[in-house]
Short mmCIF file of C-alpha atoms and ligand atoms in Angstrom, two decimals:
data_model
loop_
_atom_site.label_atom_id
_atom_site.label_comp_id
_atom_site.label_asym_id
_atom_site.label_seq_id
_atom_site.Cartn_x
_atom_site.Cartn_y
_atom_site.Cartn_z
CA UNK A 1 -35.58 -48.04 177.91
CA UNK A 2 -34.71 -51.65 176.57
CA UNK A 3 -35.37 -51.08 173.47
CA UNK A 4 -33.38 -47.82 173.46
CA UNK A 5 -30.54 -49.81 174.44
CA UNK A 6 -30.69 -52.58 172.26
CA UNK A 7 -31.01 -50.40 169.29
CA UNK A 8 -27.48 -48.13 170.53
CA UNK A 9 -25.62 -51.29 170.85
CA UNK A 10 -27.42 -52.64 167.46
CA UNK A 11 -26.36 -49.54 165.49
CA UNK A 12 -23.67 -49.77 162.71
CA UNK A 13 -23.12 -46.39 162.26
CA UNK A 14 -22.71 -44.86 164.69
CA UNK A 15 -20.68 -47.74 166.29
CA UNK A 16 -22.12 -48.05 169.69
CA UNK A 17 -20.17 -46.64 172.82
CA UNK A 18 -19.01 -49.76 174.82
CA UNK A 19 -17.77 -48.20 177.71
CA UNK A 20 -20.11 -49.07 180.09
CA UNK A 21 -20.41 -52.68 178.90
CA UNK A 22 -19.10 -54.88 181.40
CA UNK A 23 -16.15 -57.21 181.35
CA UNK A 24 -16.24 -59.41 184.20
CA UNK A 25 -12.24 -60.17 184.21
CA UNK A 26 -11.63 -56.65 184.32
CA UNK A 27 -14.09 -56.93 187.48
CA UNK A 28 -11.72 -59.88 188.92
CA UNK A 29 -8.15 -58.28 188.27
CA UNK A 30 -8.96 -55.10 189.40
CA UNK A 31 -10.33 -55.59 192.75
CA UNK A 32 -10.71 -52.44 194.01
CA UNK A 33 -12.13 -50.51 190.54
CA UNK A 34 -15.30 -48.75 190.44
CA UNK A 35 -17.05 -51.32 188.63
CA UNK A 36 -16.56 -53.30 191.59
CA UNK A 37 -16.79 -51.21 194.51
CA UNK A 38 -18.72 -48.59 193.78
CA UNK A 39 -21.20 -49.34 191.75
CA UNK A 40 -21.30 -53.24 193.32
CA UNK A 41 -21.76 -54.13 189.70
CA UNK A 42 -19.89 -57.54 189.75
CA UNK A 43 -19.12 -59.97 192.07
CA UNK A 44 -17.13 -63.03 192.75
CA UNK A 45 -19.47 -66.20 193.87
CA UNK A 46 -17.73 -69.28 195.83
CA UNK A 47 -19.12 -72.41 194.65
CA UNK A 48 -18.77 -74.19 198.09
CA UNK A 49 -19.30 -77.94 196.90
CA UNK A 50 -16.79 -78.03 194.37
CA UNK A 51 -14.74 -80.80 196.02
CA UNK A 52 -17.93 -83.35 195.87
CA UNK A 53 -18.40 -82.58 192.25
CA UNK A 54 -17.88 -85.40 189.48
CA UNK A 55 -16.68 -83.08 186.63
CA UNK A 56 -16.23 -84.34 182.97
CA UNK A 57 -13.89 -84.24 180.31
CA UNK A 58 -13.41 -81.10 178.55
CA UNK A 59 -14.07 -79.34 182.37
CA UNK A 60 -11.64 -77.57 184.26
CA UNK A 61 -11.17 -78.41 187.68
CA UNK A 62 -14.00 -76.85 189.63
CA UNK A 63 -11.71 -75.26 192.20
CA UNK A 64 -10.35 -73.15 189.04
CA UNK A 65 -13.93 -71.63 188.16
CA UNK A 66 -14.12 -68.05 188.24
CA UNK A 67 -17.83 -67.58 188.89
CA UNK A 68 -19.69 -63.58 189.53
CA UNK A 69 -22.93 -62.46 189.90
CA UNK A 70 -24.31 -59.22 189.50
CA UNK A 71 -25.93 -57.66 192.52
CA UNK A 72 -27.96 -55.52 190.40
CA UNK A 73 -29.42 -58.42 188.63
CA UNK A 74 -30.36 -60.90 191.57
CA UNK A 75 -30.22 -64.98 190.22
CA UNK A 76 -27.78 -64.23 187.17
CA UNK A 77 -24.72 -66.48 187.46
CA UNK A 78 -21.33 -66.27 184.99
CA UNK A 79 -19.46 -68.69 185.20
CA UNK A 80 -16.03 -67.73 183.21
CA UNK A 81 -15.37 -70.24 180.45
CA UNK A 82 -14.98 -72.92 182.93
CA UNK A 83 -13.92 -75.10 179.60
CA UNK A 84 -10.73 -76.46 178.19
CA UNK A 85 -10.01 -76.00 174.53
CA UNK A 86 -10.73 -79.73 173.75
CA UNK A 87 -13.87 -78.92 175.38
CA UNK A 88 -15.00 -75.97 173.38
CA UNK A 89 -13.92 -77.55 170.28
CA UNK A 90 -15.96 -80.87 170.97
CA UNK A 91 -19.48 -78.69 171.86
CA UNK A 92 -19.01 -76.57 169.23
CA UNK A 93 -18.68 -79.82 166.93
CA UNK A 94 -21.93 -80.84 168.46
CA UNK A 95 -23.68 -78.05 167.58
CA UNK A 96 -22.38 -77.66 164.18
CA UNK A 97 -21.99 -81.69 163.27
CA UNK A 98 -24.78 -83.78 165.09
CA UNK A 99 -27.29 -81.46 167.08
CA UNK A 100 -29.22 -79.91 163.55
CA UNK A 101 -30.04 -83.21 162.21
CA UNK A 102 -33.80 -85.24 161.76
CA UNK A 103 -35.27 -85.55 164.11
CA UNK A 104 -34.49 -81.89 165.99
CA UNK A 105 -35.94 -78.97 164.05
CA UNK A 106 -34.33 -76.47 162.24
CA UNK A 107 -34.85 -72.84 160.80
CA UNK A 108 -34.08 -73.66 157.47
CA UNK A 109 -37.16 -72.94 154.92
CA UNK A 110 -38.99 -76.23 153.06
CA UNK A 111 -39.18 -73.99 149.88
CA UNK A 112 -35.70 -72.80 150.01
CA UNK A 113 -33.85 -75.78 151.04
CA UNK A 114 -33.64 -79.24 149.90
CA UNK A 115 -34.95 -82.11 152.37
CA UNK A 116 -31.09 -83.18 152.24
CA UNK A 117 -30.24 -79.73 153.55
CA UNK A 118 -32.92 -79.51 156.34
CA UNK A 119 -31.98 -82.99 157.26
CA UNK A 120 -28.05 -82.90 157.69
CA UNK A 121 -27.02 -79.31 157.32
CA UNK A 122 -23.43 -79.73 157.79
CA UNK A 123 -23.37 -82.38 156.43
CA UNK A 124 -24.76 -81.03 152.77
CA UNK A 125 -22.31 -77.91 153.34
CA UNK A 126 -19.26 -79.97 153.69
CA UNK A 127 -20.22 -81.48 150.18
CA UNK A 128 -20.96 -77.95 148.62
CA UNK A 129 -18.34 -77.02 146.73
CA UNK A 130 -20.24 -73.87 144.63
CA UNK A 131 -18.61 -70.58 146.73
CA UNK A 132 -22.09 -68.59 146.94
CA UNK A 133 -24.29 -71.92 147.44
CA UNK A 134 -21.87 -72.50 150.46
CA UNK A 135 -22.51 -69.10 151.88
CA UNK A 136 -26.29 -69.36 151.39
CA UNK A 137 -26.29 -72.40 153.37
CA UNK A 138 -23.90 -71.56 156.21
CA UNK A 139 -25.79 -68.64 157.08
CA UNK A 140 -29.36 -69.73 156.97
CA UNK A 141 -28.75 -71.64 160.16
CA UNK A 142 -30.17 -69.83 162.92
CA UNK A 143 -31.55 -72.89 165.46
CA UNK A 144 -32.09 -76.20 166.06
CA UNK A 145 -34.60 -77.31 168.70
CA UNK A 146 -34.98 -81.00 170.73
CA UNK A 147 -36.52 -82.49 173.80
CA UNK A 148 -39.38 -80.51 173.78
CA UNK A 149 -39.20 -78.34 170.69
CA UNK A 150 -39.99 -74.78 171.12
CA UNK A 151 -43.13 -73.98 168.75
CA UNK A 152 -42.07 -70.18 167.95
CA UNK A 153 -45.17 -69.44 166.80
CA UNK A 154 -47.99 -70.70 169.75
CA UNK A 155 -45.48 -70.37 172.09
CA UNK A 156 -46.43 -73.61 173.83
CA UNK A 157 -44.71 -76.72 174.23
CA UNK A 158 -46.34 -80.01 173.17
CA UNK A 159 -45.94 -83.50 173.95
CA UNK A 160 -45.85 -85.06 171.04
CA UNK A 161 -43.63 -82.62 169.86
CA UNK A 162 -40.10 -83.84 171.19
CA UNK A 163 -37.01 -85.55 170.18
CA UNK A 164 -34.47 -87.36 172.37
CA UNK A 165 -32.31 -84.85 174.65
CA UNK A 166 -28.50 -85.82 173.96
CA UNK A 167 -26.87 -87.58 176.74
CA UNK A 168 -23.51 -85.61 176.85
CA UNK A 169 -25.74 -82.35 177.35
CA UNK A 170 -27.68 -83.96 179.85
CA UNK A 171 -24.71 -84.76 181.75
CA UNK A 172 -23.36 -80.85 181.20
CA UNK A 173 -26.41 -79.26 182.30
CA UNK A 174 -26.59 -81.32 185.61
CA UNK A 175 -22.84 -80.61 186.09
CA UNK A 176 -23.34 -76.73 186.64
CA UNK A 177 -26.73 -76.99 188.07
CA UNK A 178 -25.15 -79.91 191.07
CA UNK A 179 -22.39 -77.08 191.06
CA UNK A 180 -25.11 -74.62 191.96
CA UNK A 181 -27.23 -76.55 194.05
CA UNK A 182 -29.69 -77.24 191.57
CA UNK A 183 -29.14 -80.96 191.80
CA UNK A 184 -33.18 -81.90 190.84
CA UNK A 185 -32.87 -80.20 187.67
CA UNK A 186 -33.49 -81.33 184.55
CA UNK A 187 -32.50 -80.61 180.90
CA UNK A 188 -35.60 -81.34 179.11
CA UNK A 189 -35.76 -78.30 176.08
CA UNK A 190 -33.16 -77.00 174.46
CA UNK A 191 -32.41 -74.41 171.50
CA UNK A 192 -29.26 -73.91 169.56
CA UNK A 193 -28.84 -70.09 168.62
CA UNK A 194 -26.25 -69.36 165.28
CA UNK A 195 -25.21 -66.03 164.86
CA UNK A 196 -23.70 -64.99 162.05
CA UNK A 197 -21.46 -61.81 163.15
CA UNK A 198 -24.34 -58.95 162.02
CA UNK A 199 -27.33 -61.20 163.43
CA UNK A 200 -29.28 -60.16 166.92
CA UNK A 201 -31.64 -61.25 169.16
CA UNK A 202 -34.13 -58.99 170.33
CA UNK A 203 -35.67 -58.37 174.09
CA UNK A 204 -37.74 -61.44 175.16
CA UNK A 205 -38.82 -63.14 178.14
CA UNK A 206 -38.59 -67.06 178.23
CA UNK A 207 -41.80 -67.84 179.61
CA UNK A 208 -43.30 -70.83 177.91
CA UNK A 209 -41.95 -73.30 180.43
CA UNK A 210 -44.86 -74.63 182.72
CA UNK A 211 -42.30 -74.56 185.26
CA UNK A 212 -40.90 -70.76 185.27
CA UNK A 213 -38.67 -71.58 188.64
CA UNK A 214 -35.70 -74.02 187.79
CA UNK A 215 -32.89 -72.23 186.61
CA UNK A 216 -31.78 -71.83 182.48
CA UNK A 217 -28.31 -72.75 181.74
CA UNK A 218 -26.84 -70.59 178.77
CA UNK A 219 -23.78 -71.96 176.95
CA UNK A 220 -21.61 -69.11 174.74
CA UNK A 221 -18.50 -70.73 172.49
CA UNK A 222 -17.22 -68.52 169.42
CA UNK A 223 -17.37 -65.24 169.13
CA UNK A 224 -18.06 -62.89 171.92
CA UNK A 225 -21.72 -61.55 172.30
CA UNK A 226 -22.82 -58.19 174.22
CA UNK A 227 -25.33 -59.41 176.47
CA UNK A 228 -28.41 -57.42 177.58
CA UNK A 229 -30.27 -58.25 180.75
CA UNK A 230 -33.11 -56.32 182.28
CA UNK A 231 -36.14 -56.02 184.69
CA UNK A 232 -39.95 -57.89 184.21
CA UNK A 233 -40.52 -54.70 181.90
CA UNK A 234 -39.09 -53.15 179.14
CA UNK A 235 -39.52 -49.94 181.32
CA UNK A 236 -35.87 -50.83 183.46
CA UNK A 237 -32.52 -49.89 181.82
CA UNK A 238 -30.49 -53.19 181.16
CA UNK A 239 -27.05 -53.60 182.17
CA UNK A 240 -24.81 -54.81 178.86
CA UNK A 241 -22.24 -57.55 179.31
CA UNK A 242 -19.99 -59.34 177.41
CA UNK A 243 -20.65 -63.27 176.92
CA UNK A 244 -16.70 -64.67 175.63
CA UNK A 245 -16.50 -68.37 174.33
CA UNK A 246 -17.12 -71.04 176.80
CA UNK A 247 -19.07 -68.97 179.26
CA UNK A 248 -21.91 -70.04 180.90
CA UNK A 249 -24.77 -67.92 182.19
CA UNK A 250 -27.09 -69.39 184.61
CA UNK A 251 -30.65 -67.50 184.95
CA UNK A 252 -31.83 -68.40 188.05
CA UNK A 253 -34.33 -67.02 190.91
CA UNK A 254 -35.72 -63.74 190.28
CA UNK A 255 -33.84 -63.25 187.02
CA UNK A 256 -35.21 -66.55 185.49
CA UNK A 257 -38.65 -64.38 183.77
CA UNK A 258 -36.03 -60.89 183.17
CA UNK A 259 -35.98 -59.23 179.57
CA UNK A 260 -32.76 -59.98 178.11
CA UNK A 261 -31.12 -59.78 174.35
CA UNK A 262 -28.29 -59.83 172.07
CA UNK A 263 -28.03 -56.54 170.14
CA UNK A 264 -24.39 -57.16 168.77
CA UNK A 265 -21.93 -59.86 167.84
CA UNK A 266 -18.31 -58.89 168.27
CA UNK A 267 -15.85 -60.22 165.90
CA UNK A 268 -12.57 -60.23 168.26
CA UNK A 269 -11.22 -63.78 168.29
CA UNK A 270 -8.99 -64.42 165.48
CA UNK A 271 -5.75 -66.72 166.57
CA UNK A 272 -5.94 -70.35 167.20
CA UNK A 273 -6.42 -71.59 170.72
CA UNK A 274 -3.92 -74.22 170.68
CA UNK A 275 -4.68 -77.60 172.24
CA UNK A 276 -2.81 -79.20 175.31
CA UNK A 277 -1.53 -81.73 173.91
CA UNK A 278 -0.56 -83.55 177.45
CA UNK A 279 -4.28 -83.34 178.73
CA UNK A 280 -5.24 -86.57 179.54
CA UNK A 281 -7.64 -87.72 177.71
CA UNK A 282 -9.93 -90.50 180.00
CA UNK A 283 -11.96 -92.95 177.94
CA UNK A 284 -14.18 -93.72 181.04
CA UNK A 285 -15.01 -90.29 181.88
CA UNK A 286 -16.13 -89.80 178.63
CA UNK A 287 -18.01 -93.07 178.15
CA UNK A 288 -19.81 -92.48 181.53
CA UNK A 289 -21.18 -88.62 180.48
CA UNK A 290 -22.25 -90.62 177.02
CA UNK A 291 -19.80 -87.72 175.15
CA UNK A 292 -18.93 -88.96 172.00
CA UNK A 293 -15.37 -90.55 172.31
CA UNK A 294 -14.47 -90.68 168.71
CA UNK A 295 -15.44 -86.74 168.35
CA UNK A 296 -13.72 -85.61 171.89
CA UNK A 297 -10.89 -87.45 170.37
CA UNK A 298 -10.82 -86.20 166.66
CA UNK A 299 -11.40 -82.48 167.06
CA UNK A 300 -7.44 -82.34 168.76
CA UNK A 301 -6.98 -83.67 164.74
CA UNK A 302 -6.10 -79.74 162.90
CA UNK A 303 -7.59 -81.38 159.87
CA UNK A 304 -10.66 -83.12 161.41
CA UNK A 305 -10.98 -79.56 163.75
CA UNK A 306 -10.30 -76.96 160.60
CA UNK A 307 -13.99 -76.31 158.84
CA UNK A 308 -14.99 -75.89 162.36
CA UNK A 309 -12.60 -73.41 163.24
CA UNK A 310 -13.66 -71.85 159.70
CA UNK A 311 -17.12 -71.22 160.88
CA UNK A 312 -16.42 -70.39 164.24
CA UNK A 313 -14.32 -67.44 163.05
CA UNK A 314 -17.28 -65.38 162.23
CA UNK A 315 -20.12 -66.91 164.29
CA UNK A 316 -21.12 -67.42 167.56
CA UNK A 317 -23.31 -70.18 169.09
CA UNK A 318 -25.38 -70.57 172.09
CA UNK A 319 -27.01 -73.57 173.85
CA UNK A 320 -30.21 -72.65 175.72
CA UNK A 321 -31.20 -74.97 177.92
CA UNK A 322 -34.60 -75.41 179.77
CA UNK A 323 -36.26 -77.33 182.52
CA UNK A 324 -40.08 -77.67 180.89
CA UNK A 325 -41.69 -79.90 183.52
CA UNK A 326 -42.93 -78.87 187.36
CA UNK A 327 -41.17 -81.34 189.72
CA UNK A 328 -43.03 -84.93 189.98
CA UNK A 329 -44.67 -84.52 186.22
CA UNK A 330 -43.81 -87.25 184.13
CA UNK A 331 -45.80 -85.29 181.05
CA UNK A 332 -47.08 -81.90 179.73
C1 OGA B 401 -32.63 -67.64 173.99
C2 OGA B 401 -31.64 -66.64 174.42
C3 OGA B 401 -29.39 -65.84 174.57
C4 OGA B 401 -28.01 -65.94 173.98
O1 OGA B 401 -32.29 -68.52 173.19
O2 OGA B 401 -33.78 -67.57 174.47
O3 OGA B 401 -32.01 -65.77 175.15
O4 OGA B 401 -27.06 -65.67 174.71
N1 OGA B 401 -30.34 -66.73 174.03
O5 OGA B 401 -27.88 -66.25 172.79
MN1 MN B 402 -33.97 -66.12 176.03
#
């Protein structure tokens, strides 16, 4: 049945039917709608600690979080794009600028790209000024690992096979999962996902983590992805939802070990979010999450922000983020 599904909203031709995939602010506006309260499909979650929490620059106030889970799908959180557009524009710059550099891993193919490439991707495309050379490079990226790198191919995680895990995220991660009351987590693996509008990713389970019980924290910016998430087989019929920029999924509890997927990449956002230009910006805040204050500062700059915004308009990127170790291990 999962695969049935994947491949419908997959297909090109025919162009899939998305009426049944759910929009969560259609959910919200619409109180009383089917989607809501007959079918129990969506509903609203009150964070109940959100006067305690420290947020961060480039957060919304907590109290303004619209957050849902879906009964049908017990431990999967959404919380609606709890970001502001400085926000978004300085992870997206992370992923894009600083997060596929030595030491994390990349995709990108010893035989097919230079060291310099593989090295400082965005860096070498910035400098590329041949039109098809450009594209080549821009699209190859598909992920970047660090902490614990994900080894694709055993499947296992390895401890000598790490890089450092990037302060700001660290302090991101334990945002949401204080939020949720996951306040012992901690971000120890992550994987940056690129998808070129066209590109998928097909039913999985995330499984290699010794510990299979701490939550995953899911970060969506660019454009919107349909979502699949299942059962423990590939038997159960997955509901489809849409992920928009800025959301953030949390897979927690029963849903942590669930088949899920991306079968399509919607191309919908085109305009320019613009920035509030009267948002405060606080130096502290951002020196005490380690966020890079030159970066949260430079991508309100339409010149600085622009190749960005370039790539962004046909891509969309998610940060997957894993706890790897049981509580009290120092090692794997
Ligand atoms: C993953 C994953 C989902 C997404 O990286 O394991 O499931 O939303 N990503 O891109
Ligand atoms: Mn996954």
């Amino acid at each position: 049945m999962f695969k049935l599904v994947f491949k419908q909203y997959k297909s090109k031709i025919p162009s899939p039917d998305l009426t049944e995939v759910i929009n969560i602010d259609d959910c919200a506006v619409r109180g009383n709608d089917q989607q809501q309260s007959d079918n129990n499909v969506v509903q609203r979650l009150c964070i109940s600690n959100v006067e305690s929490l420290q947020t961060m620059p480039g957060i919304i106030s907590p109290k303004d979080w619209r957050s849902y889970t879906l009964p049908n799908h017990p431990g999967i959180i959404v919380i609606r794009n709890p970001f502001s557009e400085r926000g978004r524009r300085y992870w997206i710059a992370r992923c894009l600028r600083d997060y596929p550099r030595t030491p994390n891993i990349v995709n990108l193919n010893e035989r097919l790209f230079d060291e310099s490439i593989r090295s400082d991707w965005w860096k070498q495309l910035s400098l590329c000024s041949d039109g098809d050379e450009f594209q080549r490079i821009k699209s190859a990226m598909r992920w970047t690992t660090f902490g614990y790198h994900h080894n694709w191919d055993t499947k296992i995680y390895d401890e000598e096979m790490q890089s450092p895990f990037p302060e700001d995220l660290n302090s991101l991660c334990r945002l949401f999962a204080q939020a949720l009351g996951y306040s012992e987590f901690k971000p120890e693996a992550a994987i940056v996902n690129y998808y070129p509008v066209g590109s998928t990713l097909s039913g999985h389970t995330d499984h290699s983590e010794p510990n299979k019980s701490a939550p995953l924290f899911s970060f969506s910016f660019g454009q919107t992805a349909i979502f699949l998430i299942g059962g423990r087989t590939l038997e159960e019929k997955p509901t489809a939802i849409y992920l928009q920029c800025g959301d953030v999924m949390i897979m927690s509890g029963e849903s942590r070990l669930c088949y899920h997927a991306v079968p399509r990449i919607m191309k919908i956002q085109t305009s320019a979010n613009p920035l509030v230009i009267d948002e405060v910006v606080d130096d502290e805040k951002i020196r005490c999450n380690f966020m890079d204050k030159d970066l949260y500062h430079d991508v309100g700059d339409p010149k600085f922000w622009e190749p960005f915004s370039s790539y962004m308009a046909d891509s969309r990127i998610n940060i997957n983020v894993r706890q790897v170790l049981n509580p009290g291990e120092l090692k794997l």
